[in-house]
Amino acid sequence: MVEETLQRLQSQKGVQGIIVVNTEGIPIKSTMENSTTTQYANLMHNFILKARSTVREIDPQNDLTFLQIHSKKDEFMVAPDKVYFLIVIQNPTE
Amino acid sequence: MPISPTNSRKQPNLSPNNASLLPRRSISFNATGKTPVKGYIGANQSKMAASRNILILPEMKSAEKMNVPIIKTTQVFDINGVDVTPRPLYCPDPHVGTAKPSKLLSSQEGSHGSEFISSYSLYQNTMNPSMLGQFTRSVLGSSTISKSSISTTESIAEDFEEPSFKRERLSSLTDLRVMRAVPETTITKEDLEKNIEIILTESEMLQLLDLPTVMISVESEEVEKVIQRNKNYEILCKNRAGNDLYVERMMQTFNGAPKNKDVQCDKIVTEDKGMMATTWDLFDSYNALESLSAKQSSVKSGSKANVRPKDRDQRLTGSNMEKNSEASSLMDIENVILSKIHDDEEDHSDAILKSDKFHQDLFFMERVLMENIFQPKLAAYRQLPILRELEPEEPKDVSEGEKLEELEEEVKKEEGEEVEIDEEQATIPANLERLWSFSCDLTKGLNVSSLAWNKANPDLLAVGYGHFGFREQKRGLACCWSLKNPMWPERIYQSPYGVTAVDFSIGTPNLLAVGYHNGTIAIYNVQSNNNVPILDSSESPRKHLGPVWQLQWIEQDRGTTGDDKREILVSISADGRISKWVIRKGLDCHDLMRLRRTTGGVNKKGGEKEKKGEALISRQAPGMCFAFHPKDTNIYLAGTEEGHIHKCSCSYNEQYLETYRGHKGPVYKVTWNPFCHDVFLSCSADWGVMIWHQENLKPFLSFYPTTYVVYDVAWSPKSSYIFATANESRVEIWDLHISTLDPLIVNVANPGIKFTTILFAKQTDCLLVGDSDGQVAVYELRNMPTALDSGRGDIINTLLGPKSNQPG
C-alpha cells in the first residue's frame, strides 16, 4: 500500500524524487541516487529543524505541519513529523 | 597565626644579612635581660633580633616546665636562676622522644609553614637541640601570651628566618630528623577514640602592618619637637659624609641555586557545549515531566515501534527531544557511524514507513503535488486567479529597447483582447474549455454511467462505471474522486456487476448508494476506508430484478404522520418498479409504483377515450429514470422504456396522474427546471430532447440536433434557459434565450468515445462530462452570456409565445 502510493507519487508529472529521512538526518528511503539523496537530506534537515524551531518559538503549542520551498527551478515539499521527514522534490514546469 | 606570613614577608630581607649574624649568635648566650628591644633602627633589624632572640628565649623558658634531662655542654640560666638550657630535640628516651616529635608533628600539622619546621630543626642544630622542643611549645603558646609579647613573637618569627640560609647545609639532617620522627609516632586506638577537645578562642588582634604617618599637622602640639628632630636629622645628614661615626661596608651574599620543576598532566579534554534555551524546549520539558509522572509505566511497556531508543531515553529523562538546540564541539563520530549500521535502525525505518502518520503524510503530499500540477486548472475551476509561472526573463539591460517594446506589445495585445472581449462579446463565442479529467488506470476502458456530487463536500464526486447494454457487461466500479487529487480516486469500490446509478445522501452525506446492473443496491460509508458496503440489498426478497437505472435520496415530508423530513432512497429499475428503500434493520423496500405498460393506441385515435389500457394483468414497463418535483416531493415523473413519461404521486401506487407522450424511444433522463417548476426536460434514445410544461401533455419544444442517442441532459444551475445535453458524439450547451434551433456550444468528442453522462458543477461554471472510456472530463464554460436576472420564471412566456412549436 505504501509502495503503491510512493510509486504513484513518483510517477507524477515533474516529480524528481522522494526522500524519507529520520530525525538524525539519515535517509531511510529514497527514489534518487545516493549522493543527491544524502546531500538533500543533510541540507533540508537543518532547515526543517530551524523552521520548526521558529514556529514553536513563537508559540510552543504550535507546530510545523508542512513546508514548501518554491524556487525558480524546483519545489521542495516537506511533511515533517516527530520521527521522520518526508521530502518531495518537484519541478512543476517540466 | 601571624608567624607564617611574616616569615614569607621578611625572609628576603633578612637572608642577605644573616651571614654576619652567625658568629654573634653563638656567643650571645647570656640572660641579660628581658627587655624587648624596641625602637631599633630598621637597617640592622635582624642583628638586633638575633641578640634579642637569645634574650627572649630565657624569658620564654621561664614559663615552661622542663621535664627532659638535659645533655649539653653549656647551661643557660635565666635571671631567676632557673635552668633554661635548651634541650635536644632528639632524645634517646623513647617516651620523651615521642613527645617531642609529636610536638614537632603537631607543629607540622599546625598552621605553620614548612619553612617554619625546617627553621626549627635548623635552629636546633645551631643551638642546643633540646631547646627546640620547648621552643615549639613556646611558639605554640606564644599565641596566647599577652599583647606585650606580640613584638616578641614577631621577633621570634624573624629569628626563625635567620637559620634559613643554613637550610641547604643542614637540610639533610633536617630531613632525617623529620622523617625519623614520623615512624616513631604510635597512635593507639585509645588515642583515636579519645575525644580531643579543641578549644577555639579568638585570638587577640594582631597588627600586621602599621604605617605611622610621617606628616603631622602644623597645628598639632608636637610640631616643635618634630621640627627640631627634622633639623637634627638634616644636620646629621650633612655631617655624615666623611664622619667617622658612619662606615659603609659592602657585603656579598650567596645566591641559592634555583631549581626548576616541571610537571606534566594528562591532556585535559575540553568539550564546549552550547544550548539555546528556546521557548518550545522549555515547554516540551515541562510537558514531558508532567506526562512522565502520569505515564511512567505505559511509556516503558508501550509499543515503541516508531520510537528510536535514543529518543525514548531522552523523552524519559524529560530533556529536549530535539537535539538541534544543543551545540557540541565534540564530534561524536562514533555515534553517527554506529547509528548508520545499527540493526535497530532498519526496524525503525520500516516502522516509520508503515505508520499511519506516514500514510497520511503521503496522502497530503500527493494532494500538494496535484495542486502544483493542476494549479491553473483548479484555479480556473474555482474561479480564482491563475498564478502564471514567470517566464525566465531575459536580461533587459542587454537589449532594452527591443525587449521592452515587445513586452509592451504583448501586454497591450492581451489587454486589447480583454477589452475586446468586454466590448464585443460576440467576437469570441462561448466555448467549453477542457480543464482536466478524472481518470486513472483502473477506470480505463469502462463506461461512465452516472455522476453525483456530494451534498456536503462540494469537492467530492461519485462516479459509477458500468456499461449500459446487456452484452457489454464487465466488472463495475464506483469511485469517489476529490477535486484535490484528479489522478487517483479517494475511494474505490469494485464489484462484479456494472454500476448503473450512484447518489450521495443528503441527510448523512457520507452514505453513497450504488445501484448495479443486476438489480442490487449497496450503500457505502465513504468515511471509512472499508471497501465493503454497509448495507446491501442482495438478500432482500423484494430487490430489483433488473438494472437499477436511477437512484436518488429524497427528503420527504412526512406531513401526515407529523414526523420530520425523513430521507428515503428511491430507485427505479428495469423490472418496472419504483421502490422506496428505508434503512431500518437493513434495507427494506416498498414499492411506490409499478409501471405498467400502456398501450400506444391513444394518440392515433385522437379524441377517443382511452381504452381501459390498464388491463388487470399487464406487463411491466421498464423504468429508466425519474425525477421528483423540487417543491412537492410527493409528485414525481418517471420515464419508461416505452417513451412515456408518467407523472405519479407517492400517494397512489397504482395509477398515474398524467402521462406525457412524445418520445418514441426509451426516455433516458427527465429533469425538472430548477427555477421554473412547471417545466421539465427529457431526453431519449430517439435522438430527441424535449421540453415540457407539466400542464401540457405535449412537449412544447423539441430538439433533434443529431442522429445520435441522447444519453443525458441537465439544466444549468445558474440560468433557467441553459441546459446541456450529451449524446454519443457531442456535448451541446443550449441557451434558449438566444436560440432554440441551435445549441450555443458544441463540443465534439474524439472518435470512438461517446459522451454518456453530464453533470453541472454547482458553484462554478463547470461541466462534468463522463464518456465511454472511463474519463470524466471537467470543462469550463467560458464567455457564457450573462444570465438575465429577470425572467427566470418567465421562461414559458417568452418561449411559449413566439417560439413554441407545439401543435395547436
Coordinates of C-alpha atoms in Angstrom, one line a residue, chain B residues 53-556:
Chain B
N53 CA 66.3 36.3 70.3
I54 CA 68.6 34.9 72.8
L55 CA 67.4 37.3 75.4
I56 CA 63.9 36.3 74.8
L57 CA 64.5 32.7 75.0
P58 CA 65.2 32.5 78.6
E59 CA 62.2 34.7 79.2
M60 CA 60.1 32.2 77.4
K61 CA 61.6 29.3 79.1
S62 CA 60.7 30.5 82.4
A63 CA 57.2 29.7 81.8
E64 CA 57.9 26.2 80.6
K65 CA 58.3 23.2 82.6
M66 CA 61.3 21.2 81.9
N67 CA 60.9 17.6 82.2
V68 CA 63.6 16.4 80.0
P69 CA 67.1 15.5 81.0
I70 CA 69.5 17.9 79.7
I71 CA 72.5 16.7 77.9
K72 CA 74.5 19.6 77.0
T73 CA 77.8 21.4 77.5
T74 CA 76.5 24.8 78.3
Q75 CA 73.9 25.7 80.6
V76 CA 71.6 28.6 80.4
F77 CA 70.1 30.2 83.4
D78 CA 67.7 33.0 83.4
I79 CA 67.7 35.8 85.9
N80 CA 65.8 33.7 88.4
G81 CA 68.3 31.0 88.2
V82 CA 66.1 28.6 86.6
D83 CA 67.8 26.3 84.3
V84 CA 66.5 27.2 80.9
T85 CA 69.1 25.4 78.9
P86 CA 67.7 24.3 75.6
R87 CA 67.2 20.7 75.3
P88 CA 67.9 18.5 72.4
L89 CA 65.2 17.6 70.1
Y90 CA 66.2 14.0 69.8
C91 CA 66.5 12.1 73.0
P92 CA 67.3 8.5 73.5
D93 CA 64.4 8.2 75.8
P94 CA 61.7 6.8 73.6
H95 CA 58.9 8.1 75.7
V96 CA 60.2 11.6 75.7
G97 CA 61.2 11.2 72.2
T98 CA 57.7 10.6 71.2
A99 CA 56.6 13.6 72.9
K100 CA 58.8 15.9 71.1
P101 CA 58.4 14.5 67.7
S102 CA 54.7 14.6 68.3
K103 CA 55.1 18.2 69.1
L104 CA 57.1 18.6 66.0
L105 CA 54.5 16.8 64.2
S106 CA 51.7 18.8 65.7
S107 CA 53.5 21.9 64.8
Q108 CA 54.0 20.5 61.4
E109 CA 50.3 19.8 61.1
G110 CA 49.5 23.0 62.5
S111 CA 49.1 26.1 60.5
H112 CA 52.8 26.8 60.5
G113 CA 54.5 26.7 57.2
S114 CA 57.0 24.1 56.3
E115 CA 59.7 26.7 56.4
F116 CA 58.9 27.1 60.0
I117 CA 59.6 23.5 60.6
S118 CA 62.8 23.5 58.9
S119 CA 63.8 26.5 60.7
Y120 CA 63.0 24.8 63.9
S121 CA 65.2 22.0 63.1
L122 CA 67.9 24.2 61.7
Y123 CA 67.8 26.2 64.7
Q124 CA 68.3 23.3 67.0
N125 CA 71.4 22.4 65.0
T126 CA 72.9 25.7 65.6
M127 CA 71.8 25.9 69.1
N128 CA 71.1 23.2 71.6
P129 CA 68.7 20.8 70.1
S130 CA 66.8 20.5 73.3
M131 CA 65.8 24.0 73.0
L132 CA 63.6 23.3 70.1
G133 CA 61.0 21.3 71.9
Q134 CA 60.5 24.0 74.4
F135 CA 60.7 26.4 71.6
T136 CA 57.9 24.8 69.8
R137 CA 55.8 24.8 72.9
S138 CA 56.7 28.3 73.4
V139 CA 55.8 29.2 70.0
L140 CA 52.5 27.4 70.3
G141 CA 51.9 29.0 73.5
S142 CA 53.0 32.4 72.2
S143 CA 49.8 33.0 70.6
T144 CA 48.1 33.1 73.8
I145 CA 50.6 35.3 75.5
S146 CA 49.5 38.8 76.2
K147 CA 49.9 41.6 74.0
S148 CA 53.1 42.7 75.3
S149 CA 54.8 39.8 73.7
I150 CA 53.5 40.4 70.3
S151 CA 56.5 42.1 69.2
T152 CA 58.5 39.2 70.7
T153 CA 56.6 36.8 68.7
E154 CA 57.3 38.8 65.7
S155 CA 60.9 38.9 66.5
I156 CA 60.9 35.2 67.1
A157 CA 59.5 34.8 63.6
E158 CA 62.2 36.9 62.3
D159 CA 64.6 34.9 64.2
F160 CA 63.5 31.7 62.7
E161 CA 64.2 33.3 59.4
E162 CA 67.8 33.5 60.2
P163 CA 68.9 30.0 60.0
S164 CA 67.1 29.6 56.8
F165 CA 70.2 30.4 54.9
K166 CA 71.7 27.3 56.5
R167 CA 69.0 25.2 55.2
E168 CA 71.0 23.8 52.5
R169 CA 73.8 22.7 54.5
L170 CA 71.8 21.1 57.1
S171 CA 68.8 20.1 55.1
S172 CA 69.8 16.5 55.0
L173 CA 70.0 16.4 58.7
T174 CA 66.7 18.2 59.0
D175 CA 65.1 15.8 56.7
L176 CA 66.5 12.9 58.6
R177 CA 65.2 14.2 61.8
V178 CA 61.8 14.9 60.4
M179 CA 61.5 11.6 58.8
R180 CA 62.7 9.7 61.7
A181 CA 60.2 11.4 63.8
V182 CA 57.4 10.1 61.7
P183 CA 57.6 6.4 62.2
E184 CA 58.0 6.6 66.0
T185 CA 54.7 8.1 66.4
T186 CA 52.3 5.4 67.6
I187 CA 48.8 6.3 67.9
T188 CA 46.9 3.9 69.9
K189 CA 43.3 3.0 69.4
E190 CA 42.5 4.8 72.6
D191 CA 44.1 7.8 71.3
L192 CA 41.9 7.7 68.2
E193 CA 38.8 7.2 70.1
K194 CA 39.7 9.7 72.7
N195 CA 37.7 12.8 72.4
I196 CA 40.1 15.5 71.6
E197 CA 39.0 18.8 72.9
I198 CA 39.8 21.6 70.7
I199 CA 39.2 24.9 72.2
L200 CA 38.8 27.7 69.8
T201 CA 39.3 31.1 71.1
E202 CA 39.5 34.3 69.5
S203 CA 43.0 35.5 69.2
E204 CA 43.7 39.0 70.0
M205 CA 44.1 41.4 67.3
L206 CA 47.4 41.2 65.6
Q207 CA 48.7 44.1 63.9
L208 CA 50.3 43.1 60.7
L209 CA 51.1 46.4 59.4
D210 CA 51.4 49.7 61.0
L211 CA 52.5 52.5 58.9
P212 CA 52.6 55.5 61.0
T213 CA 52.1 58.8 59.3
V214 CA 55.1 60.8 58.5
M215 CA 53.2 64.0 58.3
I216 CA 51.7 65.9 61.1
S217 CA 49.6 68.9 61.1
V218 CA 51.3 72.2 61.7
E219 CA 48.8 73.0 64.3
S220 CA 49.4 69.9 66.4
E221 CA 51.2 70.0 69.7
E222 CA 54.2 68.1 68.7
V223 CA 55.1 70.4 65.9
E224 CA 58.1 71.9 67.6
K225 CA 59.5 68.6 68.5
V226 CA 59.1 67.3 65.1
I227 CA 60.6 70.3 63.6
Q228 CA 63.6 70.1 65.9
R229 CA 64.0 66.5 65.1
N230 CA 63.9 67.2 61.5
K231 CA 66.5 69.8 61.9
N232 CA 68.7 67.5 63.8
Y233 CA 68.4 65.0 61.1
E234 CA 69.4 67.4 58.5
I235 CA 72.5 68.3 60.4
L236 CA 73.2 64.7 60.8
C237 CA 72.9 64.0 57.2
K238 CA 75.2 66.9 56.4
N239 CA 77.7 65.6 58.8
R240 CA 77.5 62.2 57.6
A241 CA 79.8 62.4 54.8
G242 CA 83.4 62.0 56.0
N243 CA 82.3 61.4 59.5
D244 CA 83.9 58.6 61.4
L245 CA 80.7 57.6 63.0
Y246 CA 79.3 56.2 59.8
V247 CA 81.1 53.5 57.9
E248 CA 79.9 52.0 54.7
R249 CA 80.5 48.4 54.1
M250 CA 79.7 46.0 51.3
M251 CA 78.6 42.5 51.6
Q252 CA 78.3 39.7 49.2
T253 CA 75.7 37.1 49.6
F254 CA 75.3 33.7 48.3
N255 CA 72.5 33.2 45.9
G256 CA 70.8 29.9 46.2
A257 CA 70.6 27.9 43.1
P258 CA 67.1 27.8 41.7
K259 CA 65.6 24.6 40.8
N260 CA 63.0 24.1 38.1
K261 CA 60.5 21.5 38.4
D262 CA 58.2 20.6 35.5
V263 CA 55.0 18.8 35.9
Q264 CA 53.1 17.3 33.1
C265 CA 49.5 16.2 33.4
D266 CA 47.2 14.3 31.2
K267 CA 45.7 16.1 28.3
I268 CA 42.5 17.6 29.5
V269 CA 39.8 17.0 27.0
T270 CA 37.6 20.0 26.8
E271 CA 34.2 20.0 25.3
D272 CA 32.2 23.0 24.6
K273 CA 28.6 22.5 25.0
G274 CA 26.1 25.2 23.9
M275 CA 22.5 25.2 24.4
M276 CA 19.9 27.5 23.3
A277 CA 17.0 28.0 25.7
T278 CA 14.2 28.1 23.3
T279 CA 10.6 28.6 24.4
W280 CA 9.4 25.4 23.0
D281 CA 12.2 23.5 24.5
L282 CA 11.1 24.6 27.9
F283 CA 7.6 23.9 27.1
D284 CA 8.4 20.4 26.0
S285 CA 10.5 19.7 29.0
Y286 CA 7.7 20.7 31.3
N287 CA 5.2 18.7 29.4
A288 CA 7.4 15.7 29.4
L289 CA 7.9 15.9 33.1
E290 CA 4.2 16.0 33.6
S291 CA 3.4 13.2 31.3
L292 CA 6.3 11.3 32.7
S293 CA 4.8 11.1 36.1
A294 CA 1.4 10.1 34.7
K295 CA 2.5 7.5 32.2
Q296 CA 5.7 6.1 33.5
S297 CA 4.6 2.5 33.3
S298 CA 2.9 2.8 30.0
V299 CA 5.8 4.5 28.4
K300 CA 8.1 1.7 29.3
S301 CA 5.8 -1.1 28.2
G302 CA 4.1 0.6 25.4
S303 CA 4.9 0.0 21.8
K304 CA 7.9 1.8 20.7
A305 CA 7.9 0.7 17.2
N306 CA 8.1 4.2 16.0
V307 CA 10.5 5.5 18.5
R308 CA 14.2 5.1 18.4
P309 CA 15.8 4.1 21.7
K310 CA 17.8 7.3 21.9
D311 CA 14.7 9.4 21.5
R312 CA 12.9 7.3 24.0
D313 CA 15.6 7.8 26.6
Q314 CA 15.6 11.4 26.0
R315 CA 11.9 11.6 26.5
L316 CA 12.0 9.7 29.7
T317 CA 14.6 11.9 31.1
G318 CA 12.4 14.9 30.3
S319 CA 15.1 16.6 28.3
N320 CA 14.6 18.1 25.0
M321 CA 13.8 15.7 22.2
E322 CA 15.2 17.9 19.5
K323 CA 18.9 17.7 19.7
N324 CA 19.4 20.6 17.5
S325 CA 19.2 23.1 20.2
E326 CA 22.4 21.7 21.6
A327 CA 25.7 22.5 20.0
S328 CA 28.6 20.3 20.9
S329 CA 32.1 20.9 19.8
L330 CA 33.0 17.3 20.3
M331 CA 32.2 15.5 17.1
D332 CA 30.6 12.3 18.2
I333 CA 31.5 10.5 15.0
E334 CA 31.3 7.1 16.5
N335 CA 27.7 7.5 17.4
V336 CA 26.8 8.6 13.9
I337 CA 28.6 5.7 12.4
L338 CA 27.0 3.3 14.8
S339 CA 23.6 4.6 14.2
K340 CA 24.1 4.0 10.5
I341 CA 24.9 0.4 10.9
H342 CA 22.7 -0.1 13.8
D343 CA 20.4 -3.0 13.4
D344 CA 17.5 -1.4 15.1
E345 CA 17.7 1.4 12.6
E346 CA 16.2 -0.8 9.9
D347 CA 13.4 -1.9 12.1
H348 CA 12.6 1.6 13.0
S349 CA 12.7 2.8 9.4
D350 CA 10.3 0.1 8.4
A351 CA 8.1 1.1 11.3
I352 CA 8.2 4.6 10.2
L353 CA 7.2 3.7 6.6
K354 CA 4.3 1.6 7.8
S355 CA 3.0 4.0 10.3
D356 CA -0.3 5.7 9.8
K357 CA 1.1 9.1 10.1
F358 CA 3.3 8.3 7.1
H359 CA 0.2 7.3 5.1
Q360 CA -1.4 10.5 6.0
D361 CA 1.6 12.5 5.1
L362 CA 1.8 10.7 1.8
F363 CA -1.8 11.5 1.2
F364 CA -1.3 15.2 1.8
M365 CA 1.8 15.2 -0.2
E366 CA 0.0 13.7 -3.1
R367 CA -2.6 16.4 -2.9
V368 CA 0.0 19.1 -2.7
L369 CA 1.7 17.7 -5.8
M370 CA -1.6 17.7 -7.6
E371 CA -2.2 21.2 -6.6
N372 CA 1.1 22.1 -8.1
I373 CA 0.4 20.3 -11.3
F374 CA -3.1 21.3 -11.7
Q375 CA -3.0 24.7 -10.2
P376 CA -4.1 26.6 -13.2
K377 CA -6.9 24.2 -13.9
L378 CA -8.1 24.1 -10.4
A379 CA -7.9 27.8 -10.1
A380 CA -10.0 28.2 -13.3
Y381 CA -12.5 25.8 -11.8
R382 CA -12.7 27.6 -8.6
Q383 CA -12.7 30.9 -10.4
L384 CA -9.5 32.0 -8.7
P385 CA -6.8 34.0 -10.4
I386 CA -4.4 31.7 -12.0
L387 CA -0.8 32.0 -11.0
R388 CA 1.3 32.2 -14.1
E389 CA 4.7 30.8 -13.9
L390 CA 7.1 33.6 -14.6
E391 CA 8.9 33.1 -17.8
P392 CA 12.6 33.3 -17.3
E393 CA 13.1 36.9 -18.2
E394 CA 16.0 37.7 -20.4
P395 CA 18.3 40.4 -19.1
K396 CA 16.7 43.5 -20.1
D397 CA 19.8 45.6 -19.9
V398 CA 21.2 43.8 -22.9
S399 CA 18.7 44.8 -25.5
E400 CA 16.5 47.0 -23.5
G401 CA 14.7 48.8 -26.2
E402 CA 13.6 45.9 -28.2
K403 CA 12.7 43.7 -25.4
L404 CA 10.8 46.2 -23.6
E405 CA 8.9 47.1 -26.7
E406 CA 8.0 43.5 -27.3
L407 CA 6.8 43.0 -23.8
E408 CA 4.8 46.1 -24.0
E409 CA 3.2 45.0 -27.2
E410 CA 2.4 41.7 -25.7
V411 CA 0.8 43.3 -22.8
K412 CA -1.1 45.5 -24.9
K413 CA -2.3 42.7 -27.0
E414 CA -3.6 40.9 -24.0
E415 CA -5.2 43.9 -22.7
G416 CA -6.6 44.5 -26.1
E417 CA -8.1 41.1 -26.2
E418 CA -9.7 41.5 -22.9
V419 CA -11.0 44.9 -23.9
E420 CA -12.4 43.4 -27.0
I421 CA -14.0 40.7 -25.1
D422 CA -15.6 43.1 -22.8
E423 CA -16.9 45.3 -25.5
E424 CA -17.9 42.8 -28.1
Q425 CA -18.8 39.7 -26.5
A426 CA -19.9 38.2 -29.7
T427 CA -16.5 38.1 -31.3
I428 CA -15.3 35.3 -29.1
P429 CA -18.0 32.8 -28.8
A430 CA -18.8 30.9 -25.8
N431 CA -16.8 27.8 -25.6
L432 CA -16.0 24.9 -23.4
E433 CA -12.5 24.7 -22.2
R434 CA -11.4 21.4 -21.0
L435 CA -9.6 21.7 -17.7
W436 CA -8.7 18.2 -16.7
S437 CA -10.2 14.8 -16.5
F438 CA -10.6 12.4 -13.7
S439 CA -9.2 9.2 -14.9
C440 CA -6.7 6.6 -13.8
D441 CA -5.6 3.1 -14.9
L442 CA -8.4 1.4 -13.1
T443 CA -11.1 3.3 -15.0
K444 CA -9.6 2.9 -18.4
G445 CA -12.0 1.3 -20.8
L446 CA -15.0 1.5 -18.6
N447 CA -18.1 3.3 -19.4
V448 CA -19.2 6.2 -17.1
S449 CA -22.7 5.6 -16.2
S450 CA -23.5 8.1 -13.5
L451 CA -22.2 11.1 -11.7
A452 CA -23.2 12.6 -8.5
W453 CA -21.9 15.3 -6.3
N454 CA -21.6 15.0 -2.6
K455 CA -24.1 17.2 -0.8
A456 CA -21.8 18.3 2.0
N457 CA -18.4 18.4 0.4
P458 CA -18.6 20.1 -3.0
D459 CA -15.3 18.8 -4.0
L460 CA -16.3 15.2 -3.7
L461 CA -17.6 13.4 -6.7
A462 CA -19.0 9.9 -7.1
V463 CA -18.7 8.2 -10.4
G464 CA -20.2 5.0 -11.4
Y465 CA -18.7 2.9 -14.1
G466 CA -20.7 0.3 -15.9
H467 CA -22.0 -0.5 -19.3
F468 CA -25.5 0.1 -20.3
G469 CA -26.0 -2.8 -22.6
F470 CA -26.5 -6.3 -21.5
R471 CA -24.0 -7.7 -23.8
E472 CA -21.2 -5.4 -22.8
Q473 CA -21.3 -6.2 -19.2
K474 CA -18.0 -6.1 -17.5
R475 CA -16.9 -5.6 -13.9
G476 CA -18.2 -2.4 -12.3
L477 CA -16.6 0.3 -10.3
A478 CA -17.8 3.0 -8.1
C479 CA -15.2 5.7 -7.3
C480 CA -15.2 8.7 -5.2
W481 CA -13.0 11.4 -6.7
S482 CA -11.8 14.5 -5.0
L483 CA -11.0 17.7 -6.8
K484 CA -7.8 17.9 -4.9
N485 CA -6.5 14.8 -6.5
P486 CA -7.6 14.3 -10.1
M487 CA -5.2 11.5 -10.7
W488 CA -6.3 8.9 -8.2
P489 CA -9.7 8.3 -6.6
E490 CA -10.1 8.6 -2.9
R491 CA -12.3 5.5 -2.7
I492 CA -12.6 2.6 -5.0
Y493 CA -15.5 0.2 -4.7
Q494 CA -15.3 -2.7 -7.0
S495 CA -17.9 -5.1 -7.9
P496 CA -18.5 -7.8 -10.5
Y497 CA -21.6 -6.0 -11.9
G498 CA -21.7 -2.8 -13.7
V499 CA -22.7 0.2 -11.8
T500 CA -25.6 2.0 -13.2
A501 CA -26.5 4.6 -10.7
V502 CA -24.9 6.4 -7.8
D503 CA -26.1 9.1 -5.4
F504 CA -25.0 10.6 -2.2
S505 CA -27.3 11.0 0.7
I506 CA -28.4 14.4 1.8
G507 CA -29.0 13.8 5.5
T508 CA -26.0 11.7 6.0
P509 CA -23.6 12.9 3.4
N510 CA -21.1 10.1 4.0
L511 CA -23.5 7.5 2.6
L512 CA -23.3 6.6 -1.0
A513 CA -25.9 4.5 -2.6
V514 CA -24.8 2.4 -5.6
G515 CA -27.1 0.6 -8.0
Y516 CA -25.9 -2.3 -10.0
H517 CA -26.8 -3.8 -13.2
N518 CA -28.1 -6.9 -11.5
G519 CA -30.6 -5.0 -9.5
T520 CA -28.8 -4.8 -6.2
I521 CA -28.4 -1.7 -4.3
A522 CA -25.5 -1.2 -2.0
I523 CA -24.8 1.6 0.5
Y524 CA -21.3 2.5 1.3
N525 CA -19.9 4.7 4.0
V526 CA -17.2 6.8 2.3
Q527 CA -15.7 8.0 5.6
S528 CA -14.2 4.7 6.3
N529 CA -11.5 3.1 4.2
N530 CA -13.5 -0.1 4.1
N531 CA -14.5 -1.4 0.7
V532 CA -17.4 -3.4 2.0
P533 CA -20.8 -1.9 1.7
I534 CA -22.5 -1.3 5.0
L535 CA -25.8 -2.3 3.5
D536 CA -26.7 -4.5 0.6
S537 CA -30.0 -5.3 -0.9
S538 CA -28.9 -8.6 -2.5
E539 CA -30.6 -10.6 0.2
S540 CA -33.7 -8.6 0.2
P541 CA -36.7 -10.6 -1.1
R542 CA -38.0 -7.6 -2.9
K543 CA -34.9 -6.5 -4.5
H544 CA -35.0 -5.4 -8.1
L545 CA -34.6 -7.9 -10.8
G546 CA -33.4 -5.6 -13.5
P547 CA -30.7 -3.0 -13.6
V548 CA -31.3 -0.1 -11.3
W549 CA -31.2 2.8 -13.7
Q550 CA -31.5 5.6 -11.2
L551 CA -31.2 6.2 -7.6
Q552 CA -32.0 9.2 -5.6
W553 CA -32.2 10.1 -2.0
I554 CA -35.3 12.1 -1.3
E555 CA -36.2 14.0 1.8
Q556 CA -39.8 13.5 2.1

